[in-house]
Each structure stands twice: as C-alpha cells, then as structure tokens.
XYZ file of C-alpha atoms in Angstrom:
587
model
C 144.533 79.484 5.300
C 146.187 82.825 4.807
C 144.611 84.151 7.994
C 145.683 83.968 11.634
C 144.150 85.183 14.858
C 145.927 87.185 17.580
C 143.912 87.937 20.730
C 145.425 90.877 22.605
C 144.822 92.968 25.685
C 146.380 94.155 28.910
C 147.944 91.391 31.006
C 146.714 87.797 31.288
C 143.674 88.586 33.414
C 141.205 89.611 30.737
C 142.115 93.305 30.406
C 141.134 95.112 27.233
C 143.385 96.861 24.696
C 145.333 99.866 25.958
C 145.777 103.165 24.106
C 149.353 102.128 23.294
C 148.149 98.869 21.728
C 145.605 100.751 19.644
C 148.351 103.061 18.477
C 150.559 100.133 17.503
C 147.668 98.670 15.530
C 147.077 101.868 13.564
C 150.796 102.207 12.710
C 151.216 98.560 11.665
C 147.880 97.638 10.093
C 148.897 98.379 6.488
C 152.700 98.196 6.177
C 154.216 96.987 2.915
C 155.800 93.558 3.361
C 153.947 92.811 6.589
C 150.654 90.959 7.227
C 147.630 93.227 6.997
C 145.880 93.712 10.331
C 142.189 94.076 11.047
C 140.384 94.272 14.387
C 137.184 92.232 14.204
C 135.031 89.847 16.204
C 136.332 86.261 16.546
C 133.175 85.009 14.832
C 133.992 87.110 11.761
C 137.528 85.692 11.623
C 136.311 82.105 11.815
C 133.646 82.657 9.157
C 136.320 83.927 6.757
C 138.830 81.220 7.689
C 136.307 78.417 7.153
C 135.260 79.915 3.809
C 138.901 79.918 2.713
C 139.774 76.453 4.077
C 136.584 74.484 4.518
C 138.229 71.061 4.879
C 140.689 71.857 7.642
C 142.150 68.903 9.591
C 140.298 68.031 12.766
C 142.233 67.298 15.958
C 141.001 64.280 17.936
C 141.620 63.965 21.676
C 142.977 66.359 24.222
C 145.153 69.386 23.529
C 147.672 68.648 26.275
C 149.613 71.676 27.483
C 153.206 70.622 28.169
C 153.627 73.043 31.073
C 151.964 74.056 34.334
C 151.170 70.501 35.424
C 151.487 71.616 39.044
C 148.251 73.585 38.758
C 146.392 70.269 39.028
C 147.564 70.083 42.678
C 148.663 73.494 44.038
C 146.539 75.059 46.799
C 144.619 71.969 47.888
C 142.152 73.885 50.060
C 141.066 76.032 47.120
C 140.449 72.975 44.983
C 138.546 71.237 47.782
C 136.402 74.328 48.303
C 135.594 74.456 44.619
C 134.633 70.776 44.442
C 132.440 71.044 47.524
C 130.656 74.201 46.380
C 130.038 72.789 42.904
C 128.326 69.796 44.502
C 126.288 71.940 46.906
C 125.127 74.236 44.103
C 123.911 71.269 42.100
C 122.181 69.866 45.176
C 120.568 73.170 46.145
C 119.103 73.675 42.678
C 117.419 70.263 42.710
C 115.812 70.765 46.128
C 114.679 74.274 45.167
C 112.918 72.747 42.154
C 111.219 70.275 44.503
C 110.169 73.134 46.816
C 108.491 75.090 43.997
C 105.426 76.931 45.214
C 106.883 77.848 48.605
C 109.181 80.611 49.818
C 112.014 78.069 49.731
C 111.633 77.918 45.953
C 110.703 81.545 45.361
C 112.330 84.493 43.537
C 114.552 85.534 46.450
C 116.092 82.074 46.564
C 116.680 82.114 42.802
C 118.459 85.457 43.143
C 120.590 83.968 45.881
C 121.524 80.936 43.785
C 122.469 83.182 40.869
C 124.799 85.189 43.103
C 126.376 82.094 44.656
C 126.980 80.510 41.246
C 128.810 83.655 40.166
C 130.926 83.625 43.325
C 132.074 80.074 42.603
C 132.622 80.692 38.890
C 134.687 83.800 39.646
C 137.050 81.654 41.693
C 137.543 79.307 38.746
C 139.164 82.231 36.974
C 142.836 82.504 36.021
C 145.318 81.703 38.846
C 142.703 81.179 41.604
C 141.486 77.618 41.091
C 144.844 76.627 39.483
C 146.529 77.572 42.766
C 149.025 79.998 41.277
C 147.981 83.241 43.002
C 149.550 84.973 45.963
C 148.603 83.743 49.424
C 146.177 86.602 50.103
C 144.007 85.459 47.193
C 143.728 81.913 48.526
C 142.998 83.056 52.065
C 140.166 85.164 50.676
C 139.018 82.208 48.518
C 138.816 79.998 51.619
C 136.589 82.583 53.311
C 134.403 82.820 50.210
C 134.002 79.054 49.879
C 133.055 78.799 53.567
C 130.444 81.541 53.172
C 129.057 80.052 49.965
C 128.821 76.588 51.529
C 127.067 77.998 54.597
C 124.527 79.892 52.464
C 123.885 76.846 50.297
C 123.287 74.711 53.369
C 120.667 77.248 54.423
C 119.010 77.072 50.998
C 119.070 73.267 51.068
C 117.726 73.114 54.619
C 114.804 75.414 53.847
C 113.966 73.552 50.631
C 114.100 70.147 52.296
C 111.875 71.473 55.065
C 109.287 72.093 52.346
C 109.806 68.662 50.802
C 110.006 66.364 53.851
C 106.938 64.404 54.777
C 104.525 66.201 57.154
C 104.857 65.002 60.692
C 108.345 63.532 60.195
C 110.355 63.246 63.383
C 114.120 63.238 63.651
C 116.512 63.564 60.737
C 115.722 62.610 57.186
C 118.378 61.569 54.727
C 119.101 63.299 51.455
C 120.657 61.467 48.548
C 121.925 64.327 46.349
C 123.600 61.959 43.870
C 121.999 61.128 40.495
C 122.452 57.437 41.375
C 120.627 55.218 43.874
C 122.421 54.460 47.120
C 122.255 51.303 49.219
C 124.940 51.194 51.821
C 126.499 52.499 54.984
C 126.928 56.160 55.819
C 128.114 57.753 59.025
C 126.287 60.432 60.996
C 127.900 61.899 64.111
C 130.323 58.984 64.159
C 127.577 56.341 64.054
C 127.253 54.141 60.948
C 123.742 53.483 59.624
C 122.384 51.678 56.577
C 120.536 53.870 54.066
C 118.508 52.860 51.007
C 117.787 55.912 48.882
C 116.656 56.603 45.352
C 118.626 59.225 43.406
C 117.886 62.821 44.361
C 115.395 61.850 47.031
C 114.539 62.313 50.687
C 114.253 59.149 52.751
C 114.510 57.735 56.250
C 117.437 55.498 57.291
C 116.686 51.840 57.854
C 119.505 51.643 60.370
C 120.466 47.993 60.580
C 122.050 45.693 58.019
C 119.419 44.308 55.598
C 119.011 40.623 54.855
C 121.316 39.310 52.152
C 124.147 41.740 52.876
C 127.173 40.271 54.612
C 128.585 42.147 57.585
C 132.095 43.502 57.345
C 134.703 42.163 59.759
C 138.201 43.127 60.800
C 140.450 40.403 62.183
C 144.107 40.020 63.053
C 146.111 37.436 61.102
C 149.537 37.450 62.681
C 150.975 40.916 62.125
C 148.430 41.663 59.380
C 144.857 42.980 59.579
C 142.220 41.482 57.288
C 139.033 43.364 56.303
C 136.330 41.282 54.592
C 132.732 42.078 53.631
C 132.016 39.171 51.278
C 132.649 41.382 48.240
C 136.293 42.305 48.716
C 139.015 41.148 51.071
C 141.703 43.622 52.088
C 144.956 42.847 53.866
C 146.794 45.672 55.644
C 150.362 44.634 56.428
C 152.462 45.402 59.498
C 153.762 48.587 57.855
C 150.231 49.918 57.323
C 150.090 49.381 53.554
C 147.582 47.439 51.436
C 149.331 44.144 50.737
C 146.275 42.581 49.080
C 142.892 43.626 47.721
C 140.935 40.731 46.226
C 137.695 41.223 44.326
C 135.826 38.121 45.491
C 133.373 38.129 42.549
C 136.151 37.707 39.995
C 138.774 36.204 42.295
C 141.305 38.726 41.026
C 144.033 40.309 43.086
C 144.252 44.068 42.496
C 147.698 44.688 44.019
C 150.671 43.901 41.786
C 152.758 40.851 42.825
C 155.359 41.630 45.455
C 154.118 45.212 45.840
C 152.017 47.128 48.340
C 149.440 49.831 47.575
C 148.646 53.100 49.288
C 152.282 54.058 49.811
C 152.745 57.768 50.401
C 155.665 59.195 48.449
C 157.614 62.422 48.843
C 159.201 63.912 45.732
C 161.501 66.884 45.310
C 159.486 69.775 43.899
C 161.919 72.222 42.340
C 160.442 73.489 39.067
C 162.879 75.111 36.687
C 160.925 78.341 36.413
C 157.322 78.463 37.686
C 157.156 77.146 41.242
C 153.422 76.743 41.988
C 152.632 76.187 38.304
C 154.866 73.262 37.414
C 156.146 69.837 38.330
C 159.123 68.358 36.503
C 159.475 64.830 35.152
C 162.854 64.355 36.829
C 161.262 65.138 40.216
C 158.274 62.847 39.627
C 160.738 60.014 38.932
C 162.429 60.395 42.354
C 160.039 59.135 45.049
C 160.972 58.636 48.687
C 158.441 56.378 50.453
C 156.935 57.716 53.679
C 157.562 55.108 56.375
C 157.855 56.529 59.894
C 155.055 54.354 61.315
C 154.023 55.698 64.727
C 150.845 53.699 65.327
C 148.286 51.326 63.842
C 145.006 50.132 65.329
C 141.624 48.690 64.419
C 139.108 51.380 65.358
C 135.960 49.623 64.069
C 135.499 45.901 63.497
C 131.977 45.758 62.003
C 129.294 44.814 61.310
C 128.506 47.946 59.274
C 131.992 49.360 58.871
C 135.546 48.235 59.582
C 138.388 50.723 59.963
C 142.133 50.497 60.430
C 143.933 53.704 61.382
C 147.609 54.111 60.460
C 149.692 57.047 61.730
C 153.057 58.188 60.386
C 155.567 60.975 60.813
C 158.123 61.912 58.202
C 160.241 64.966 58.898
C 158.059 67.890 59.956
C 154.794 66.405 58.617
C 152.368 63.858 60.067
C 150.029 61.552 58.164
C 146.993 59.547 59.300
C 145.431 57.098 56.832
C 142.210 55.365 57.887
C 141.340 52.377 55.708
C 137.571 51.986 55.670
C 135.555 49.087 54.248
C 131.775 49.203 54.522
C 129.217 46.418 54.333
C 127.744 46.033 50.858
C 130.490 48.039 49.108
C 133.403 47.028 46.880
C 135.046 50.413 47.472
C 137.971 50.683 49.881
C 138.076 54.266 51.145
C 141.208 55.808 52.602
C 140.400 58.853 54.691
C 143.500 60.991 55.217
C 144.440 63.656 57.711
C 147.718 65.376 56.960
C 149.546 68.093 58.876
C 151.661 69.257 55.949
C 154.809 71.148 56.940
C 157.225 70.187 54.163
C 158.582 72.811 51.777
C 159.415 72.271 48.107
C 158.053 68.750 48.168
C 155.286 66.970 46.257
C 153.209 64.297 48.015
C 151.779 61.428 45.989
C 150.181 58.090 46.848
C 151.007 55.048 44.710
C 148.853 52.088 43.670
C 150.717 49.295 41.842
C 147.880 47.438 40.103
C 148.011 43.945 38.643
C 146.641 44.764 35.196
C 148.388 44.890 31.831
C 147.430 47.958 29.810
C 148.983 50.791 27.869
C 146.187 53.311 28.471
C 144.221 54.984 31.219
C 140.609 56.155 31.174
C 139.874 59.263 33.208
C 136.798 61.263 34.020
C 136.450 64.690 32.446
C 133.443 66.994 32.506
C 130.445 65.234 30.904
C 132.366 62.108 29.922
C 135.667 60.289 29.925
C 138.890 60.330 27.963
C 141.193 57.390 27.223
C 144.850 58.240 26.648
C 148.080 56.250 26.318
C 150.499 55.885 29.215
C 153.425 54.581 27.183
C 156.340 56.779 26.059
C 156.551 55.948 22.356
C 156.738 59.583 21.271
C 157.830 62.845 22.812
C 154.154 63.804 23.105
C 153.418 60.628 25.080
C 156.459 61.174 27.284
C 155.393 64.743 28.046
C 152.079 63.546 29.495
C 153.756 62.389 32.715
C 151.169 64.225 34.854
C 147.577 64.569 33.738
C 144.297 65.978 34.948
C 141.140 64.059 35.834
C 138.052 64.716 37.902
C 136.594 62.114 40.272
C 138.334 58.969 38.998
C 140.789 57.217 36.720
C 140.505 53.595 35.616
C 142.997 51.036 34.336
C 141.943 47.590 33.214
C 142.233 44.615 30.939
C 139.466 42.329 29.608
C 137.593 40.932 32.608
C 139.133 43.054 35.353
C 139.955 46.639 36.197
C 140.583 49.014 39.086
C 139.486 52.621 39.552
C 141.202 55.179 41.773
C 138.687 57.750 43.017
C 138.970 60.927 45.075
C 136.838 63.642 46.623
C 138.917 66.785 45.884
C 142.045 66.030 43.808
C 142.850 66.524 40.118
C 146.462 65.505 39.393
C 147.467 61.936 38.492
C 150.134 59.950 36.742
C 150.103 56.377 35.433
C 153.038 54.252 34.321
C 153.611 50.894 32.723
C 155.605 48.944 35.299
C 156.793 45.386 35.900
C 156.558 42.992 38.838
C 158.393 39.766 39.604
C 156.508 36.550 40.401
C 157.733 34.043 42.953
C 159.336 31.953 40.210
C 161.313 34.954 39.000
C 159.121 35.690 35.959
C 158.661 39.374 35.130
C 155.091 40.414 34.316
C 153.712 43.765 33.115
C 151.692 45.777 35.622
C 150.400 49.339 35.895
C 151.048 51.909 38.630
C 148.613 54.763 39.196
C 149.565 57.652 41.453
C 147.408 60.440 42.785
C 148.995 63.813 43.560
C 147.901 64.983 46.988
C 149.814 68.104 48.075
C 152.479 70.505 46.832
C 154.644 72.852 48.868
C 155.706 75.631 46.533
C 157.344 78.735 48.008
C 156.383 81.168 45.232
C 154.130 83.095 44.772
C 152.736 81.925 48.147
C 155.614 81.057 50.503
C 153.325 79.043 52.820
C 151.329 77.187 50.152
C 149.326 74.267 51.590
C 151.015 74.460 54.997
C 148.791 73.086 57.758
C 145.930 70.621 58.163
C 144.220 68.810 55.276
C 141.502 66.166 55.087
C 140.629 64.241 51.943
C 139.578 60.793 50.778
C 140.780 58.567 47.967
C 139.479 55.108 47.145
C 140.223 51.863 45.328
C 137.395 50.178 43.428
C 138.045 46.768 41.805
C 135.612 45.281 39.307
C 135.066 43.422 36.076
C 136.744 46.098 33.988
C 133.659 47.294 32.107
C 132.948 51.017 32.220
C 129.780 50.816 30.142
C 127.650 49.745 33.113
C 128.239 53.071 34.837
C 129.477 51.535 38.097
C 132.672 53.608 38.274
C 130.870 56.819 37.289
C 128.238 56.139 39.953
C 130.822 55.490 42.681
C 132.565 58.739 41.812
C 129.325 60.628 42.418
C 128.545 58.646 45.577
C 131.972 59.367 47.056
C 131.624 63.082 46.362
C 127.913 63.391 47.209
C 127.029 60.768 49.815
C 123.640 60.717 51.570
C 123.515 62.992 54.587
C 121.031 63.786 57.362
C 119.107 67.035 57.781
C 116.514 67.989 60.351
C 112.935 67.256 59.285
C 110.009 69.605 59.765
C 106.248 69.257 59.683
C 105.446 72.707 58.294
C 105.283 74.399 54.896
C 105.207 71.395 52.588
C 105.469 72.288 48.891
C 102.224 71.569 47.009
C 103.822 69.351 44.343
C 106.927 68.034 46.108
C 107.994 64.465 45.312
C 106.715 61.910 47.789
C 109.252 60.521 50.291
C 111.643 58.209 48.485
C 110.654 59.495 45.028
C 113.458 61.143 43.005
C 113.133 64.733 41.864
C 114.363 63.466 38.470
C 115.830 60.070 37.602
C 116.865 58.039 34.575
C 116.634 54.314 33.912
C 119.847 53.921 31.881
C 123.099 53.216 33.795
C 125.286 55.404 31.576
C 122.927 58.404 31.405
C 123.704 60.840 34.211
C 121.323 63.555 35.389
C 123.887 66.240 36.028
C 121.605 69.195 36.791
C 117.998 69.834 37.796
C 117.475 73.564 38.071
C 114.949 76.382 37.777
C 115.014 77.961 34.311
C 117.159 81.091 34.163
C 114.286 83.190 32.791
C 112.264 82.687 36.015
C 109.331 81.300 34.044
C 108.765 78.475 36.509
C 110.039 75.922 33.986
C 112.531 73.266 35.076
C 115.756 72.579 33.181
C 117.234 69.072 33.294
C 120.729 68.562 31.915
C 121.923 65.005 31.373
C 124.741 63.338 29.485
C 125.801 59.949 28.179
C 128.884 58.988 30.196
C 130.227 55.788 28.616
C 130.698 56.694 24.969
C 127.774 54.646 23.628
C 124.237 55.252 22.436
C 121.490 55.247 25.013
C 117.722 55.255 25.030
C 116.353 56.323 28.374
C 113.295 57.574 30.220
C 113.511 60.627 32.451
C 111.131 60.175 35.383
C 109.880 63.391 36.937
C 108.904 63.596 40.584
C 106.694 66.636 40.030
C 103.724 67.378 37.734
C 104.675 68.541 34.245
C 102.857 69.169 30.964
C 105.446 69.475 28.178
C 109.173 68.972 27.527
C 111.476 70.132 24.740
C 115.204 70.058 23.982
C 117.073 73.400 24.126
C 120.663 74.508 23.779
C 122.879 74.787 26.869
C 121.749 78.385 27.363
C 118.139 77.174 27.586
C 117.138 78.674 24.219
C 114.803 76.823 21.881
C 116.405 74.907 19.026
C 115.024 75.023 15.469
C 112.767 72.063 14.794
C 112.551 70.974 18.425
C 108.932 71.306 19.457
C 107.506 70.619 22.877
C 106.069 67.175 23.445
C 103.582 66.092 26.071
C 104.874 64.616 29.311
C 102.949 61.355 29.747
C 102.739 59.795 33.216
C 105.683 61.880 34.398
C 108.039 60.461 31.762
C 110.205 62.009 29.030
C 111.746 59.685 26.430
C 115.254 60.529 25.223
C 117.844 59.085 22.866
C 121.444 60.195 23.366
C 124.464 59.735 21.147
C 127.924 58.932 22.596
C 128.920 61.557 25.187
C 126.010 63.760 24.142
C 124.977 66.479 26.571
C 121.223 67.107 26.438
C 119.363 70.040 27.964
C 115.611 69.510 28.411
C 113.242 72.305 29.361
C 110.149 71.113 31.209
C 106.996 73.154 31.670
C 105.019 72.388 34.787
C-alpha cells in the first residue's frame, strides 16, 4: 500500500490535536517531495487501504510488545481491585436480571450499574490499571474500588433478597460462577460443603456427602502429608511442596529433585522505565526466600486441611497457607505478604514434571498457546507474558495448571532435572509474578500488606473438557453466603437451585447475563467457546421468555438474524472455535 496512518494528539492520554499541530498539518500537507497528508476518519483510511491492497498478509497470534512487561505486575492492589470489581459487576447484573419486576431490578438499579461499570472501565485506562501512575492515582483507585465493591454488594444483596425462597431462614449461598460447584467453602472460618448449580441460589448441605473422601493432614517424619483421595501433597521441612501426585493418573507433578512453591526475589532495576519494565537479566537472577520462622498444621480435616508456613526475608514477611479441600484436585496457596522490599521483584516458582515447548494461557474469551523456547529473538523476548486466571503446561496424558485470583504476569521456561540414576530429563518451570517494588513514579509502590491466592491443578492434560477454565472461574468467584429474606420475591425469579442461565456444553462459558442497555426489559446473554473447538449447546433460562435472537456485541440486530421462539426455556446455539455470541432474549 502507498498509504500509512498516523494518529496524533496531545500527550498519551487521549488529548485531541492542538492548534500548533493543526498549523503543522496545514504547512506540511502538500509539500513537493514529501508524503501528502490528509486528516480523515480511520474508517476512511482503511477503506482506501483495503481497496489498494486487498490481499494483505494476515498476522496470526499475539502482537507481543517487547517492552513494559512490568505493567503485568506493578501496583498489585489496583489489579486486585479491578479483578474483584469485574467479577462483582458480572454477578450483580445476573441477580438483577433474576430480580426483574421488583425495585431491586428497576430503572434506578440499572442507572447505578451503568455508573459503576464506567467507574471500573475508567480505571482500566492508560497508566492506572497497568500500575504506572503516580502514587496519588493508585490511592484514589483503591478508594474507588472499595466504594464500587460496597455499592455492588448492596445491589447484589437487594436482588438476592428478591430471589431467595420465601420464608428462608439463615444465610443462603450464591454461586456466581457460570459452572456448577460441589465442594468446600469457608464462611466465617467454618468450612461447609455446598452443592450449587451455576448462577443459582442454594442452601448449604453442611457435611461431607457420601462418596467423597475426607481430607487428612498427617505428619510423616519431618514432612506433612495432605491427602483427599484425589491428590496427595507432601510439604517438606522447609515448607515447600516436595510432591504433588494426581492419584487418578498416578503422575507426579513436581519435577524430580525439585520443590514447588518457592518464593524468589529478583533484582528489579529496569534500564529506563521503573514501574513499566522488568529486564531479562534480572528475571534470570533469583534468590530463593528461605528464612523459615514457623510451620504448623492449622486444620487436619475432614473438610479442609491446611498447613501454614511463615517466613521472613530482609524487611518483608511471608505467610503461605497450603489448603487442600475434600473433593477437589486443586491445591490452593493463600498468601499474606508484608512487602517492604525496594527495587525487587517477587515471583513463585513451580518446576513441573512435563516435557513441552509451549504454554497455554487464558486470555479474554479464550486461550492462546505460545512457544516457551528461545529459537528466535522474538521467542527470547517473550520472557514475561500476560495471562488472566490461569496458564497450563502439559504433555499427552498429563498436565498442570497454575491459577490465581488477581495476578497477570508469568514466565515459563524449558528446564532440566536429574533422576536418581544421573539421567537428565526435560521439565518445565512456570513462575507467577507476585509483587514489584518500583521507586518511580510511585516511590512506595506496593509497600505494605497484600493477600492473594494461587493454585496448582494437576489433571489429564486435556483442556477441551473445560476443567481448567471452570476452576479458574471457581477460584475467582466461589460460592458465598448472603442473608436471606422472606419479603419482596420477584414474580419470575428462578426457583431455588435453578440457574439464571446455564449451558450444557463444558467448553461454552456464559460470561454475562445482563439487562439490555436500551432498558427494554430484554435480557442479553453473552457466551463464548473457550477450548478452540466447535460446540452445539442449549442455553437454559431460569425465567420466562418468548423469543431469542443473535445480535452484535453492542446489542444491535444483525442482518438475517431473526428472532426464534424460546421453547421450554431453551435456546439452541452452535458456536465456532472461540466464537463470542451475544443473544438478546425477550421476556
């Protein structure tokens, strides 16, 4: 093409053209020997460029930016606030749909949701969510996230009050996730067993059901063994995971001769942009955090087993609580960190006994598989990458996912381990970036108390069954109790235990259930295919509906897509690989 595009404006914050820029344009737009300039809409440029070069090459995969990798980690509290508010917004919208016909689902609530969405989206803007603003911005962001979360809890509480069964006593449990939940959750420090359909209100069953093995914690010499019949975990005398065996496959997840869950401190001295960057030479220089100050079994079953490990390294303290629950293959590590280091990067390392040269990571509405070898300069440059709730490494028949509830920065490396007979074998090490300690532009970045959770999930290595995707949602949106009420029940609320909306295909995720933006009373359901395959599924609606039709993401009708009748509360869909589908439902 003979055309190129140059966006311009004042600064990097979205400012428009200045008078000086306009003057430069008028002087330079038609100079002999220089490119001709024309101010026009981007759509006009692309129309002309495509007409001139219709068969342009198409890039496949991610456009990886070889700078500013530190923005995946800087300002942990801002990132945690964003993740939490995103989840609460999604949850609030679904319960407001269920409370339709009451004040809890009325126009004032829709106005409130619109305002809260805009508050959260504003904070995803340049330099705020990336963690590269001055300290004042992030202090204000923390206040905003706290206010937004508090308001959303009020919206959720009022909506659930209109959905809960009349006459209910005590707390009811909400499962905000788009996946069913059968397992242990903790309320006020007490573990209980909950069986809940996706996006439903239910009552806890309390005790361990038949057919589910209890979890136990036992001492074996100087080691602690956690076992729930699905996985067996060994925590060594230094407080690290020496073994994690998936009992269904018999496979050991931890690389031979290694230990997992080791905290690592790295120098963090970027060449130019402190909060923005991490450097490869710093990432390659880990110092393990030892400094063990205490280790104890704090719960030994039957619903949950926990081992608490405390450490101090320099000015910072670290508490890791390994938690294994009955009926779950997921080992959670709940961390409390008093972070006082400066110019350091904190990671946690998981040497995994799988042979692979690629990693699969969750992105919005899907997953991306990328190489972790260093064959080319482009591969080498991807030494720190971004992911959402999980990354997965595997080989045929076995794989391990690393999940988190508020982190975004990872790295993965091809490594080697030595067997007892001296044989070297290929393994893979995944590391999750936890905290940075930049001194510019915020000289006290991330200083203070932090709480977060990361997890290890072993399995058969298949991502198509949706198990890893589901666990990522369950970790980030676990069931939780709210007070029940006997008054104001919505006229068409789903019955107790019935989902607001659900799907019967494991790789189709119901990402959003929301009131239509035009306030028509219609419901918008947004779902996506998460595994990269084709899927035929049935959307089950927990409320009365008459018709459904596919729209674009802005909820506008698409040519040729006519409304079809909703029969017995079901909508049939076929999705292509990673397709995002928006369905508008008329009650």
